[in-house]
PDB file of C-alpha atoms in Angstrom:
ATOM      1  CA  UNK A   1      16.967   3.607   5.409  1.00 85.00           C
ATOM      2  CA  UNK A   2      14.264   2.419   7.121  1.00 89.00           C
ATOM      3  CA  UNK A   3      13.308  -1.646   6.478  1.00 93.00           C
ATOM      4  CA  UNK A   4      10.315  -4.020   6.947  1.00 94.00           C
ATOM      5  CA  UNK A   5      10.530  -7.456   7.061  1.00 95.00           C
ATOM      6  CA  UNK A   6       7.241  -9.705   8.039  1.00 94.00           C
ATOM      7  CA  UNK A   7       6.729 -12.992   9.246  1.00 93.00           C
ATOM      8  CA  UNK A   8       4.382 -15.197  10.647  1.00 92.00           C
ATOM      9  CA  UNK A   9       3.138 -18.934   9.802  1.00 93.00           C
ATOM     10  CA  UNK A  10       1.690 -19.452   6.275  1.00 92.00           C
ATOM     11  CA  UNK A  11      -1.036 -21.690   7.484  1.00 96.00           C
ATOM     12  CA  UNK A  12      -3.429 -20.954   9.931  1.00 97.00           C
ATOM     13  CA  UNK A  13      -6.509 -23.213  10.603  1.00 97.00           C
ATOM     14  CA  UNK A  14      -9.960 -21.939  10.183  1.00 97.00           C
ATOM     15  CA  UNK A  15     -11.946 -19.803  13.493  1.00 97.00           C
ATOM     16  CA  UNK A  16      -7.685 -19.735  14.711  1.00 97.00           C
ATOM     17  CA  UNK A  17      -5.409 -16.197  15.312  1.00 97.00           C
ATOM     18  CA  UNK A  18      -3.675 -14.900  12.657  1.00 97.00           C
ATOM     19  CA  UNK A  19      -0.747 -13.587  13.537  1.00 97.00           C
ATOM     20  CA  UNK A  20       2.294 -11.184  11.975  1.00 97.00           C
ATOM     21  CA  UNK A  21       5.376  -9.347  13.445  1.00 96.00           C
ATOM     22  CA  UNK A  22       7.094  -6.770  11.336  1.00 95.00           C
ATOM     23  CA  UNK A  23      10.455  -5.850  12.366  1.00 94.00           C
ATOM     24  CA  UNK A  24      11.921  -2.720  11.316  1.00 91.00           C
ATOM     25  CA  UNK A  25      15.070  -1.495  11.486  1.00 88.00           C
ATOM     26  CA  UNK A  26      16.420   2.324  10.598  1.00 84.00           C
ATOM     27  CA  UNK A  27      14.086   3.427  13.223  1.00 79.00           C
ATOM     28  CA  UNK A  28      12.352   3.143  16.446  1.00 76.00           C
ATOM     29  CA  UNK A  29       8.882   1.800  16.116  1.00 77.00           C
ATOM     30  CA  UNK A  30       6.726   3.890  18.437  1.00 69.00           C
ATOM     31  CA  UNK A  31       3.635   5.957  18.817  1.00 60.00           C
ATOM     32  CA  UNK A  32       5.606   9.091  18.211  1.00 58.00           C
ATOM     33  CA  UNK A  33       7.906   8.819  16.000  1.00 66.00           C
ATOM     34  CA  UNK A  34       7.455   9.810  12.271  1.00 77.00           C
ATOM     35  CA  UNK A  35       5.797   7.291  10.719  1.00 86.00           C
ATOM     36  CA  UNK A  36       2.247   5.656  10.722  1.00 91.00           C
ATOM     37  CA  UNK A  37       2.804   2.545  11.065  1.00 92.00           C
ATOM     38  CA  UNK A  38       0.605   0.415   8.767  1.00 95.00           C
ATOM     39  CA  UNK A  39      -0.809  -3.485   8.233  1.00 97.00           C
ATOM     40  CA  UNK A  40      -1.963  -3.859   4.353  1.00 98.00           C
ATOM     41  CA  UNK A  41      -2.896  -7.398   2.744  1.00 98.00           C
ATOM     42  CA  UNK A  42      -3.605  -8.532  -0.522  1.00 98.00           C
ATOM     43  CA  UNK A  43      -6.076 -11.509  -1.204  1.00 98.00           C
ATOM     44  CA  UNK A  44      -5.366 -13.774  -3.902  1.00 96.00           C
ATOM     45  CA  UNK A  45      -5.373 -12.218  -7.655  1.00 95.00           C
ATOM     46  CA  UNK A  46      -7.413  -8.600  -6.140  1.00 97.00           C
ATOM     47  CA  UNK A  47      -5.983  -5.496  -5.392  1.00 97.00           C
ATOM     48  CA  UNK A  48      -4.147  -4.247  -1.639  1.00 97.00           C
ATOM     49  CA  UNK A  49      -6.888  -3.819   1.566  1.00 96.00           C
ATOM     50  CA  UNK A  50      -5.659  -1.366   4.544  1.00 96.00           C
ATOM     51  CA  UNK A  51      -6.236  -2.992   7.128  1.00 95.00           C
ATOM     52  CA  UNK A  52      -5.030  -1.397  10.603  1.00 95.00           C
ATOM     53  CA  UNK A  53      -2.658   0.960  11.917  1.00 93.00           C
ATOM     54  CA  UNK A  54      -0.230   2.511  14.595  1.00 90.00           C
ATOM     55  CA  UNK A  55      -0.276   6.870  14.709  1.00 85.00           C
ATOM     56  CA  UNK A  56       2.024   9.152  16.212  1.00 76.00           C
ATOM     57  CA  UNK A  57      -1.002  10.185  18.329  1.00 74.00           C
ATOM     58  CA  UNK A  58      -0.892   6.649  20.365  1.00 76.00           C
ATOM     59  CA  UNK A  59      -3.860   5.898  18.289  1.00 85.00           C
ATOM     60  CA  UNK A  60      -4.442   2.376  16.289  1.00 89.00           C
ATOM     61  CA  UNK A  61      -6.907   2.922  13.578  1.00 91.00           C
ATOM     62  CA  UNK A  62      -8.982   0.324  11.662  1.00 91.00           C
ATOM     63  CA  UNK A  63     -11.470  -0.579   9.185  1.00 92.00           C
ATOM     64  CA  UNK A  64     -14.578  -1.548  10.196  1.00 90.00           C
ATOM     65  CA  UNK A  65     -15.097  -4.249   8.787  1.00 90.00           C
ATOM     66  CA  UNK A  66     -12.528  -5.998  11.035  1.00 90.00           C
ATOM     67  CA  UNK A  67     -12.559  -4.520  13.862  1.00 77.00           C
ATOM     68  CA  UNK A  68     -13.433  -6.305  17.157  1.00 90.00           C
ATOM     69  CA  UNK A  69     -11.688  -9.131  15.382  1.00 96.00           C
ATOM     70  CA  UNK A  70      -8.290  -7.366  14.675  1.00 95.00           C
ATOM     71  CA  UNK A  71      -4.846  -5.803  17.384  1.00 94.00           C
ATOM     72  CA  UNK A  72      -2.227  -3.795  16.904  1.00 93.00           C
ATOM     73  CA  UNK A  73       0.730  -3.404  18.801  1.00 90.00           C
ATOM     74  CA  UNK A  74       4.447  -2.301  19.616  1.00 86.00           C
ATOM     75  CA  UNK A  75       6.855  -4.755  20.773  1.00 82.00           C
ATOM     76  CA  UNK A  76       8.494  -3.002  23.905  1.00 73.00           C
ATOM     77  CA  UNK A  77      12.125  -3.268  22.302  1.00 79.00           C
ATOM     78  CA  UNK A  78      10.769  -0.685  19.419  1.00 77.00           C
ATOM     79  CA  UNK A  79      12.062  -2.453  16.751  1.00 87.00           C
ATOM     80  CA  UNK A  80       8.636  -4.401  15.855  1.00 91.00           C
ATOM     81  CA  UNK A  81       4.653  -4.386  15.869  1.00 92.00           C
ATOM     82  CA  UNK A  82       2.752  -7.027  15.488  1.00 94.00           C
ATOM     83  CA  UNK A  83      -0.693  -7.957  13.841  1.00 96.00           C
ATOM     84  CA  UNK A  84      -3.428 -10.582  15.378  1.00 97.00           C
ATOM     85  CA  UNK A  85      -5.969 -11.331  13.827  1.00 97.00           C
ATOM     86  CA  UNK A  86      -8.929 -13.641  15.569  1.00 97.00           C
ATOM     87  CA  UNK A  87     -11.660 -15.910  14.191  1.00 97.00           C
ATOM     88  CA  UNK A  88      -9.968 -16.041  10.963  1.00 97.00           C
ATOM     89  CA  UNK A  89     -12.467 -17.593   7.716  1.00 97.00           C
ATOM     90  CA  UNK A  90     -10.931 -18.615   4.251  1.00 97.00           C
ATOM     91  CA  UNK A  91     -11.779 -14.734   3.331  1.00 96.00           C
ATOM     92  CA  UNK A  92      -8.406 -13.992   5.364  1.00 97.00           C
ATOM     93  CA  UNK A  93      -6.487 -15.737   3.330  1.00 98.00           C
ATOM     94  CA  UNK A  94      -4.148 -12.952   1.255  1.00 98.00           C
ATOM     95  CA  UNK A  95      -0.818 -12.025   1.079  1.00 98.00           C
ATOM     96  CA  UNK A  96      -0.268  -8.912   4.393  1.00 98.00           C
ATOM     97  CA  UNK A  97       1.719  -6.487   4.284  1.00 98.00           C
ATOM     98  CA  UNK A  98       3.967  -4.520   6.487  1.00 97.00           C
ATOM     99  CA  UNK A  99       4.340  -0.803   5.437  1.00 96.00           C
ATOM    100  CA  UNK A 100       5.480   2.428   6.428  1.00 94.00           C
ATOM    101  CA  UNK A 101       3.789   5.868   6.254  1.00 93.00           C
ATOM    102  CA  UNK A 102       5.909   8.219   5.928  1.00 91.00           C
ATOM    103  CA  UNK A 103       5.486  11.853   6.300  1.00 88.00           C
ATOM    104  CA  UNK A 104       7.230  15.113   5.867  1.00 87.00           C
ATOM    105  CA  UNK A 105       5.932  18.497   5.865  1.00 85.00           C
ATOM    106  CA  UNK A 106       3.910  18.418   2.589  1.00 86.00           C
ATOM    107  CA  UNK A 107       3.363  15.264   1.582  1.00 91.00           C
ATOM    108  CA  UNK A 108       3.059  11.508   2.892  1.00 92.00           C
ATOM    109  CA  UNK A 109       3.170   8.269   1.141  1.00 95.00           C
ATOM    110  CA  UNK A 110       3.677   4.202   2.017  1.00 96.00           C
ATOM    111  CA  UNK A 111       7.427   3.794   1.764  1.00 93.00           C
ATOM    112  CA  UNK A 112       8.733   1.147   2.194  1.00 94.00           C
ATOM    113  CA  UNK A 113       6.843  -2.079   2.248  1.00 97.00           C
ATOM    114  CA  UNK A 114       7.961  -5.311   4.253  1.00 97.00           C
ATOM    115  CA  UNK A 115       8.235  -8.272   0.953  1.00 97.00           C
ATOM    116  CA  UNK A 116       4.592  -9.783   1.966  1.00 97.00           C
ATOM    117  CA  UNK A 117       3.788 -12.712   3.900  1.00 97.00           C
ATOM    118  CA  UNK A 118       1.169 -15.067   2.296  1.00 97.00           C
ATOM    119  CA  UNK A 119      -0.971 -16.495   5.012  1.00 97.00           C
ATOM    120  CA  UNK A 120      -3.808 -19.540   4.078  1.00 98.00           C
ATOM    121  CA  UNK A 121      -6.506 -20.474   5.888  1.00 97.00           C
ATOM    122  CA  UNK A 122      -6.734 -23.769   5.786  1.00 95.00           C
ATOM    123  CA  UNK A 123      -7.697 -26.680   7.957  1.00 94.00           C
TER     124      UNK A 123
ATOM    125  CA  UNK B   1     -13.735   5.737  -3.367  1.00 92.00           C
ATOM    126  CA  UNK B   2     -11.084   5.672  -5.984  1.00 95.00           C
ATOM    127  CA  UNK B   3     -11.965   4.599  -9.427  1.00 97.00           C
ATOM    128  CA  UNK B   4      -9.240   3.458 -12.085  1.00 98.00           C
ATOM    129  CA  UNK B   5      -9.716   3.452 -15.597  1.00 96.00           C
ATOM    130  CA  UNK B   6      -9.496   1.368 -17.288  1.00 97.00           C
ATOM    131  CA  UNK B   7      -9.227  -2.175 -15.740  1.00 97.00           C
ATOM    132  CA  UNK B   8      -6.511  -3.273 -18.130  1.00 98.00           C
ATOM    133  CA  UNK B   9      -4.730  -1.081 -20.448  1.00 98.00           C
ATOM    134  CA  UNK B  10      -2.974  -3.291 -23.626  1.00 98.00           C
ATOM    135  CA  UNK B  11       0.121  -1.626 -25.659  1.00 98.00           C
ATOM    136  CA  UNK B  12       3.651  -2.222 -26.974  1.00 97.00           C
ATOM    137  CA  UNK B  13       6.527  -0.658 -25.463  1.00 97.00           C
ATOM    138  CA  UNK B  14       7.721   2.773 -26.906  1.00 97.00           C
ATOM    139  CA  UNK B  15       3.819   3.852 -26.621  1.00 97.00           C
ATOM    140  CA  UNK B  16       2.721   5.896 -23.502  1.00 98.00           C
ATOM    141  CA  UNK B  17       0.431   4.946 -21.193  1.00 98.00           C
ATOM    142  CA  UNK B  18      -2.074   7.245 -19.384  1.00 98.00           C
ATOM    143  CA  UNK B  19      -3.947   5.928 -16.548  1.00 98.00           C
ATOM    144  CA  UNK B  20      -6.733   7.291 -14.616  1.00 98.00           C
ATOM    145  CA  UNK B  21      -7.454   7.382 -11.351  1.00 98.00           C
ATOM    146  CA  UNK B  22     -11.126   9.713  -9.927  1.00 98.00           C
ATOM    147  CA  UNK B  23     -12.180  10.179  -6.594  1.00 96.00           C
ATOM    148  CA  UNK B  24     -15.550  10.178  -5.029  1.00 94.00           C
ATOM    149  CA  UNK B  25     -14.715  13.526  -2.883  1.00 93.00           C
ATOM    150  CA  UNK B  26     -12.130  15.889  -3.648  1.00 94.00           C
ATOM    151  CA  UNK B  27      -8.958  15.048  -2.142  1.00 94.00           C
ATOM    152  CA  UNK B  28      -5.930  16.320  -0.794  1.00 94.00           C
ATOM    153  CA  UNK B  29      -2.484  15.993  -3.703  1.00 95.00           C
ATOM    154  CA  UNK B  30      -0.725  16.273  -0.638  1.00 94.00           C
ATOM    155  CA  UNK B  31      -1.733  12.869   0.508  1.00 95.00           C
ATOM    156  CA  UNK B  32      -2.350  11.538  -3.694  1.00 97.00           C
ATOM    157  CA  UNK B  33       0.019   8.585  -4.646  1.00 98.00           C
ATOM    158  CA  UNK B  34       0.466   5.542  -7.411  1.00 98.00           C
ATOM    159  CA  UNK B  35       2.450   2.694  -6.673  1.00 98.00           C
ATOM    160  CA  UNK B  36       3.461   0.255  -8.486  1.00 98.00           C
ATOM    161  CA  UNK B  37       2.928  -3.757  -8.218  1.00 98.00           C
ATOM    162  CA  UNK B  38       4.780  -6.236 -10.165  1.00 97.00           C
ATOM    163  CA  UNK B  39       4.179 -10.008  -9.730  1.00 95.00           C
ATOM    164  CA  UNK B  40       5.126 -10.958  -6.134  1.00 94.00           C
ATOM    165  CA  UNK B  41       6.434  -8.358  -4.815  1.00 97.00           C
ATOM    166  CA  UNK B  42       5.399  -5.400  -3.327  1.00 97.00           C
ATOM    167  CA  UNK B  43       3.932  -2.828  -4.170  1.00 98.00           C
ATOM    168  CA  UNK B  44       6.915   0.509  -4.790  1.00 97.00           C
ATOM    169  CA  UNK B  45       6.587   3.708  -4.425  1.00 97.00           C
ATOM    170  CA  UNK B  46       6.219   5.454  -8.421  1.00 98.00           C
ATOM    171  CA  UNK B  47       4.691   9.264  -6.832  1.00 97.00           C
ATOM    172  CA  UNK B  48       3.482  10.959  -3.743  1.00 97.00           C
ATOM    173  CA  UNK B  49       2.265  14.545  -3.663  1.00 96.00           C
ATOM    174  CA  UNK B  50      -0.219  13.786  -6.937  1.00 97.00           C
ATOM    175  CA  UNK B  51       3.291  14.996  -9.081  1.00 97.00           C
ATOM    176  CA  UNK B  52       6.709  13.771  -7.358  1.00 96.00           C
ATOM    177  CA  UNK B  53       8.626  11.673  -8.395  1.00 97.00           C
ATOM    178  CA  UNK B  54      10.097   9.287  -5.628  1.00 96.00           C
ATOM    179  CA  UNK B  55      13.677   8.863  -5.430  1.00 94.00           C
ATOM    180  CA  UNK B  56      15.117   6.618  -8.244  1.00 96.00           C
ATOM    181  CA  UNK B  57      12.220   6.557 -10.821  1.00 97.00           C
ATOM    182  CA  UNK B  58      12.812   7.723 -14.241  1.00 97.00           C
ATOM    183  CA  UNK B  59      10.994  10.384 -15.720  1.00 96.00           C
ATOM    184  CA  UNK B  60       9.180   8.911 -18.280  1.00 98.00           C
ATOM    185  CA  UNK B  61       6.826   8.152 -14.797  1.00 98.00           C
ATOM    186  CA  UNK B  62       4.504  11.700 -14.724  1.00 98.00           C
ATOM    187  CA  UNK B  63       1.729  12.386 -12.380  1.00 98.00           C
ATOM    188  CA  UNK B  64      -0.433  15.458 -12.340  1.00 98.00           C
ATOM    189  CA  UNK B  65      -3.645  15.786 -10.972  1.00 97.00           C
ATOM    190  CA  UNK B  66      -5.899  18.086  -8.032  1.00 97.00           C
ATOM    191  CA  UNK B  67      -9.315  17.238  -6.486  1.00 96.00           C
ATOM    192  CA  UNK B  68     -11.082  14.588  -7.730  1.00 97.00           C
ATOM    193  CA  UNK B  69      -9.433  13.366 -11.280  1.00 98.00           C
ATOM    194  CA  UNK B  70      -5.419  12.176 -11.158  1.00 98.00           C
ATOM    195  CA  UNK B  71      -3.606  11.003 -13.532  1.00 98.00           C
ATOM    196  CA  UNK B  72      -0.321   8.605 -14.358  1.00 98.00           C
ATOM    197  CA  UNK B  73       1.293   8.697 -17.487  1.00 98.00           C
ATOM    198  CA  UNK B  74       4.300   6.658 -18.791  1.00 98.00           C
ATOM    199  CA  UNK B  75       6.162   8.136 -21.674  1.00 95.00           C
ATOM    200  CA  UNK B  76       7.901   5.277 -24.561  1.00 95.00           C
ATOM    201  CA  UNK B  77       6.694   2.438 -22.189  1.00 97.00           C
ATOM    202  CA  UNK B  78       9.441   0.091 -21.625  1.00 97.00           C
ATOM    203  CA  UNK B  79       9.711  -3.792 -20.884  1.00 97.00           C
ATOM    204  CA  UNK B  80       9.664  -3.712 -17.193  1.00 97.00           C
ATOM    205  CA  UNK B  81       6.645  -0.691 -16.779  1.00 98.00           C
ATOM    206  CA  UNK B  82       4.243  -3.886 -17.595  1.00 97.00           C
ATOM    207  CA  UNK B  83       2.583  -4.663 -13.908  1.00 98.00           C
ATOM    208  CA  UNK B  84      -0.141  -3.016 -11.733  1.00 98.00           C
ATOM    209  CA  UNK B  85      -0.485   0.357 -10.890  1.00 98.00           C
ATOM    210  CA  UNK B  86      -2.298   1.786  -7.897  1.00 98.00           C
ATOM    211  CA  UNK B  87      -3.228   4.968  -6.815  1.00 98.00           C
ATOM    212  CA  UNK B  88      -4.420   5.368  -2.953  1.00 97.00           C
ATOM    213  CA  UNK B  89      -4.913   7.927  -0.849  1.00 96.00           C
ATOM    214  CA  UNK B  90      -5.414   8.881   2.549  1.00 92.00           C
ATOM    215  CA  UNK B  91      -7.420  10.540   4.884  1.00 87.00           C
ATOM    216  CA  UNK B  92     -11.065   8.884   3.740  1.00 80.00           C
ATOM    217  CA  UNK B  93     -12.925   6.040   5.027  1.00 78.00           C
ATOM    218  CA  UNK B  94     -11.226   3.562   4.821  1.00 84.00           C
ATOM    219  CA  UNK B  95      -8.199   5.815   6.328  1.00 87.00           C
ATOM    220  CA  UNK B  96      -6.463   4.016   3.496  1.00 93.00           C
ATOM    221  CA  UNK B  97      -8.778   4.095   0.094  1.00 94.00           C
ATOM    222  CA  UNK B  98      -6.693   2.647  -2.842  1.00 96.00           C
ATOM    223  CA  UNK B  99      -8.167   1.914  -6.154  1.00 97.00           C
ATOM    224  CA  UNK B 100      -8.588  -1.256  -7.114  1.00 97.00           C
ATOM    225  CA  UNK B 101      -5.743  -1.433  -9.962  1.00 98.00           C
ATOM    226  CA  UNK B 102      -4.823  -0.626 -13.728  1.00 98.00           C
ATOM    227  CA  UNK B 103      -3.075  -3.494 -15.475  1.00 98.00           C
ATOM    228  CA  UNK B 104      -0.763  -2.624 -18.370  1.00 98.00           C
ATOM    229  CA  UNK B 105      -0.056  -5.316 -20.095  1.00 97.00           C
ATOM    230  CA  UNK B 106       2.064  -5.653 -23.386  1.00 96.00           C
ATOM    231  CA  UNK B 107       0.065  -6.174 -26.287  1.00 93.00           C
TER     232      UNK B 107
END
Protein backbone atom coordinates (compact mmCIF):
# COMPACT_ATOMS: atom_id res chain seq x y z
CA UNK A 1 0.00 0.00 0.00
CA UNK A 2 1.41 3.39 -1.02
CA UNK A 3 1.26 6.13 1.60
CA UNK A 4 2.32 9.76 1.27
CA UNK A 5 3.22 12.24 3.97
CA UNK A 6 3.98 15.85 3.15
CA UNK A 7 6.00 18.04 5.50
CA UNK A 8 7.60 21.46 5.71
CA UNK A 9 7.52 24.83 7.48
CA UNK A 10 4.11 26.27 8.13
CA UNK A 11 5.26 29.88 7.90
CA UNK A 12 7.32 31.51 5.16
CA UNK A 13 8.20 35.17 4.84
CA UNK A 14 7.29 37.09 1.68
CA UNK A 15 9.94 36.93 -1.07
CA UNK A 16 11.51 33.81 0.51
CA UNK A 17 11.43 30.21 -0.68
CA UNK A 18 8.78 27.67 0.27
CA UNK A 19 10.19 24.14 0.56
CA UNK A 20 8.10 21.01 1.05
CA UNK A 21 8.93 17.32 1.04
CA UNK A 22 6.70 14.35 0.38
CA UNK A 23 7.81 11.07 1.90
CA UNK A 24 6.57 7.99 0.10
CA UNK A 25 6.24 4.53 1.55
CA UNK A 26 5.23 1.43 -0.36
CA UNK A 27 6.75 2.50 -3.67
CA UNK A 28 9.96 3.82 -5.14
CA UNK A 29 9.92 7.42 -6.21
CA UNK A 30 11.54 7.56 -9.60
CA UNK A 31 10.91 8.94 -13.02
CA UNK A 32 10.25 5.43 -14.26
CA UNK A 33 7.73 4.18 -11.72
CA UNK A 34 4.05 3.39 -12.22
CA UNK A 35 3.14 6.66 -10.61
CA UNK A 36 3.35 10.30 -11.47
CA UNK A 37 4.31 12.42 -8.46
CA UNK A 38 2.12 15.48 -8.12
CA UNK A 39 1.86 18.68 -6.08
CA UNK A 40 -1.53 20.35 -5.59
CA UNK A 41 -2.50 23.31 -3.46
CA UNK A 42 -5.70 24.73 -2.03
CA UNK A 43 -5.89 28.39 -0.97
CA UNK A 44 -8.02 28.96 2.13
CA UNK A 45 -11.70 28.55 1.30
CA UNK A 46 -10.99 27.82 -2.35
CA UNK A 47 -10.69 24.88 -4.70
CA UNK A 48 -7.87 22.57 -5.75
CA UNK A 49 -5.07 23.77 -8.02
CA UNK A 50 -2.48 21.58 -9.71
CA UNK A 51 0.92 23.22 -9.47
CA UNK A 52 3.42 20.68 -10.80
CA UNK A 53 4.28 17.03 -11.33
CA UNK A 54 7.01 14.57 -12.23
CA UNK A 55 6.07 11.94 -14.81
CA UNK A 56 7.39 8.52 -15.77
CA UNK A 57 9.17 9.84 -18.85
CA UNK A 58 11.33 12.00 -16.60
CA UNK A 59 9.40 15.06 -17.59
CA UNK A 60 8.59 17.73 -15.05
CA UNK A 61 5.47 19.76 -15.72
CA UNK A 62 4.39 23.00 -14.13
CA UNK A 63 1.34 25.17 -14.09
CA UNK A 64 2.36 27.93 -16.48
CA UNK A 65 1.55 30.65 -13.97
CA UNK A 66 4.24 29.28 -11.65
CA UNK A 67 6.89 28.41 -14.19
CA UNK A 68 10.15 30.06 -13.30
CA UNK A 69 9.45 29.95 -9.57
CA UNK A 70 8.84 26.24 -9.13
CA UNK A 71 11.26 23.33 -8.83
CA UNK A 72 10.26 19.70 -8.34
CA UNK A 73 12.90 17.11 -7.67
CA UNK A 74 13.43 13.52 -6.61
CA UNK A 75 15.49 12.55 -3.63
CA UNK A 76 18.34 10.17 -4.41
CA UNK A 77 17.05 7.85 -1.70
CA UNK A 78 14.00 7.37 -3.96
CA UNK A 79 11.68 7.74 -0.98
CA UNK A 80 10.96 11.44 -1.28
CA UNK A 81 10.13 14.13 -3.78
CA UNK A 82 10.29 17.83 -3.10
CA UNK A 83 8.86 21.18 -4.09
CA UNK A 84 10.54 24.57 -3.94
CA UNK A 85 8.63 27.74 -4.74
CA UNK A 86 10.66 30.92 -4.79
CA UNK A 87 9.69 34.56 -4.25
CA UNK A 88 6.48 33.71 -2.41
CA UNK A 89 3.69 36.21 -1.85
CA UNK A 90 0.41 36.19 0.04
CA UNK A 91 -1.15 34.50 -2.98
CA UNK A 92 0.93 31.40 -2.25
CA UNK A 93 -0.72 30.86 1.13
CA UNK A 94 -2.47 27.50 0.85
CA UNK A 95 -2.68 23.93 2.01
CA UNK A 96 -0.16 22.04 -0.12
CA UNK A 97 -0.81 18.38 -0.92
CA UNK A 98 1.42 15.82 -2.51
CA UNK A 99 -0.34 13.04 -4.37
CA UNK A 100 0.42 10.06 -6.56
CA UNK A 101 -1.23 9.81 -9.95
CA UNK A 102 -1.76 6.10 -10.32
CA UNK A 103 -2.58 4.50 -13.65
CA UNK A 104 -3.78 1.03 -14.57
CA UNK A 105 -4.05 -0.10 -18.17
CA UNK A 106 -7.38 1.70 -18.56
CA UNK A 107 -7.75 4.46 -16.00
CA UNK A 108 -5.85 6.89 -13.79
CA UNK A 109 -6.54 8.79 -10.62
CA UNK A 110 -4.86 10.87 -7.91
CA UNK A 111 -4.58 8.29 -5.18
CA UNK A 112 -3.28 8.42 -2.53
CA UNK A 113 -2.85 11.94 -1.19
CA UNK A 114 -0.71 13.27 1.60
CA UNK A 115 -2.48 14.79 4.58
CA UNK A 116 -1.69 18.36 3.48
CA UNK A 117 0.53 21.06 4.94
CA UNK A 118 -0.80 24.56 5.57
CA UNK A 119 1.77 27.11 4.47
CA UNK A 120 1.16 30.72 5.42
CA UNK A 121 3.14 33.50 3.78
CA UNK A 122 3.51 36.30 6.28
CA UNK A 123 6.17 38.52 7.74
CA UNK B 1 -12.11 23.99 -18.11
CA UNK B 2 -14.40 21.90 -15.94
CA UNK B 3 -17.53 23.64 -14.71
CA UNK B 4 -19.43 22.09 -11.82
CA UNK B 5 -23.03 22.78 -10.97
CA UNK B 6 -24.65 23.65 -8.76
CA UNK B 7 -22.11 25.50 -6.62
CA UNK B 8 -24.03 24.55 -3.51
CA UNK B 9 -26.67 21.86 -3.10
CA UNK B 10 -28.86 21.89 0.01
CA UNK B 11 -30.49 18.54 0.70
CA UNK B 12 -31.60 16.36 3.59
CA UNK B 13 -30.44 12.89 4.65
CA UNK B 14 -32.28 10.32 2.59
CA UNK B 15 -32.51 12.62 -0.46
CA UNK B 16 -30.96 11.95 -3.83
CA UNK B 17 -28.11 14.23 -4.95
CA UNK B 18 -27.18 14.86 -8.57
CA UNK B 19 -23.96 16.77 -9.22
CA UNK B 20 -22.88 17.85 -12.68
CA UNK B 21 -19.50 18.50 -14.26
CA UNK B 22 -19.28 19.93 -17.76
CA UNK B 23 -16.05 20.09 -19.77
CA UNK B 24 -15.29 22.82 -22.27
CA UNK B 25 -14.00 20.16 -24.66
CA UNK B 26 -14.53 16.45 -25.00
CA UNK B 27 -12.47 14.55 -22.44
CA UNK B 28 -11.50 10.91 -22.15
CA UNK B 29 -13.60 9.05 -19.61
CA UNK B 30 -10.50 7.04 -18.66
CA UNK B 31 -9.01 10.13 -17.05
CA UNK B 32 -12.19 11.56 -15.46
CA UNK B 33 -12.40 11.35 -11.66
CA UNK B 34 -14.68 12.47 -8.82
CA UNK B 35 -13.23 13.30 -5.38
CA UNK B 36 -14.85 13.98 -2.05
CA UNK B 37 -13.29 16.40 0.43
CA UNK B 38 -14.46 16.75 4.00
CA UNK B 39 -13.57 19.75 6.12
CA UNK B 40 -9.91 19.70 7.14
CA UNK B 41 -9.14 16.54 5.19
CA UNK B 42 -7.37 15.68 1.97
CA UNK B 43 -9.58 14.77 -0.97
CA UNK B 44 -10.27 11.10 -1.58
CA UNK B 45 -11.20 9.28 -4.76
CA UNK B 46 -14.85 8.33 -5.11
CA UNK B 47 -15.21 7.48 -8.78
CA UNK B 48 -12.54 7.03 -11.45
CA UNK B 49 -12.77 6.21 -15.12
CA UNK B 50 -16.01 8.25 -14.93
CA UNK B 51 -18.02 5.34 -13.51
CA UNK B 52 -15.82 2.98 -11.46
CA UNK B 53 -16.28 3.17 -7.71
CA UNK B 54 -13.04 3.29 -5.75
CA UNK B 55 -12.35 0.65 -3.14
CA UNK B 56 -14.50 1.06 -0.07
CA UNK B 57 -16.92 3.56 -1.60
CA UNK B 58 -20.57 2.68 -0.88
CA UNK B 59 -22.76 1.72 -3.79
CA UNK B 60 -25.03 4.71 -3.20
CA UNK B 61 -22.36 6.67 -5.10
CA UNK B 62 -22.39 6.31 -8.87
CA UNK B 63 -20.81 8.14 -11.79
CA UNK B 64 -21.92 8.43 -15.37
CA UNK B 65 -21.33 10.43 -18.50
CA UNK B 66 -18.94 10.83 -21.38
CA UNK B 67 -17.60 13.46 -23.71
CA UNK B 68 -18.35 16.78 -22.09
CA UNK B 69 -21.04 15.92 -19.54
CA UNK B 70 -20.50 13.89 -16.41
CA UNK B 71 -22.71 13.24 -13.39
CA UNK B 72 -22.14 12.08 -9.84
CA UNK B 73 -25.25 10.68 -8.18
CA UNK B 74 -25.67 9.92 -4.52
CA UNK B 75 -28.83 8.03 -3.68
CA UNK B 76 -30.18 8.11 -0.11
CA UNK B 77 -27.80 10.69 1.37
CA UNK B 78 -26.18 9.79 4.67
CA UNK B 79 -24.98 12.45 7.16
CA UNK B 80 -21.34 11.66 6.30
CA UNK B 81 -21.92 12.46 2.61
CA UNK B 82 -22.21 16.19 3.23
CA UNK B 83 -18.92 17.51 1.89
CA UNK B 84 -17.37 19.21 -1.13
CA UNK B 85 -17.12 17.26 -4.37
CA UNK B 86 -14.62 17.93 -7.15
CA UNK B 87 -14.38 16.58 -10.65
CA UNK B 88 -10.96 16.29 -12.27
CA UNK B 89 -9.54 15.50 -15.69
CA UNK B 90 -6.04 14.82 -16.90
CA UNK B 91 -4.73 15.93 -20.25
CA UNK B 92 -5.88 19.47 -20.78
CA UNK B 93 -4.48 22.84 -19.82
CA UNK B 94 -3.60 22.89 -17.01
CA UNK B 95 -2.48 19.29 -17.15
CA UNK B 96 -4.57 18.26 -14.14
CA UNK B 97 -7.79 20.26 -14.28
CA UNK B 98 -10.19 20.47 -11.36
CA UNK B 99 -13.72 21.75 -11.30
CA UNK B 100 -14.43 24.52 -8.83
CA UNK B 101 -16.31 22.16 -6.54
CA UNK B 102 -19.90 21.53 -5.43
CA UNK B 103 -20.67 21.93 -1.75
CA UNK B 104 -23.28 19.45 -0.62
CA UNK B 105 -24.79 20.87 2.55
CA UNK B 106 -27.45 19.64 4.90
CA UNK B 107 -30.74 21.48 4.64
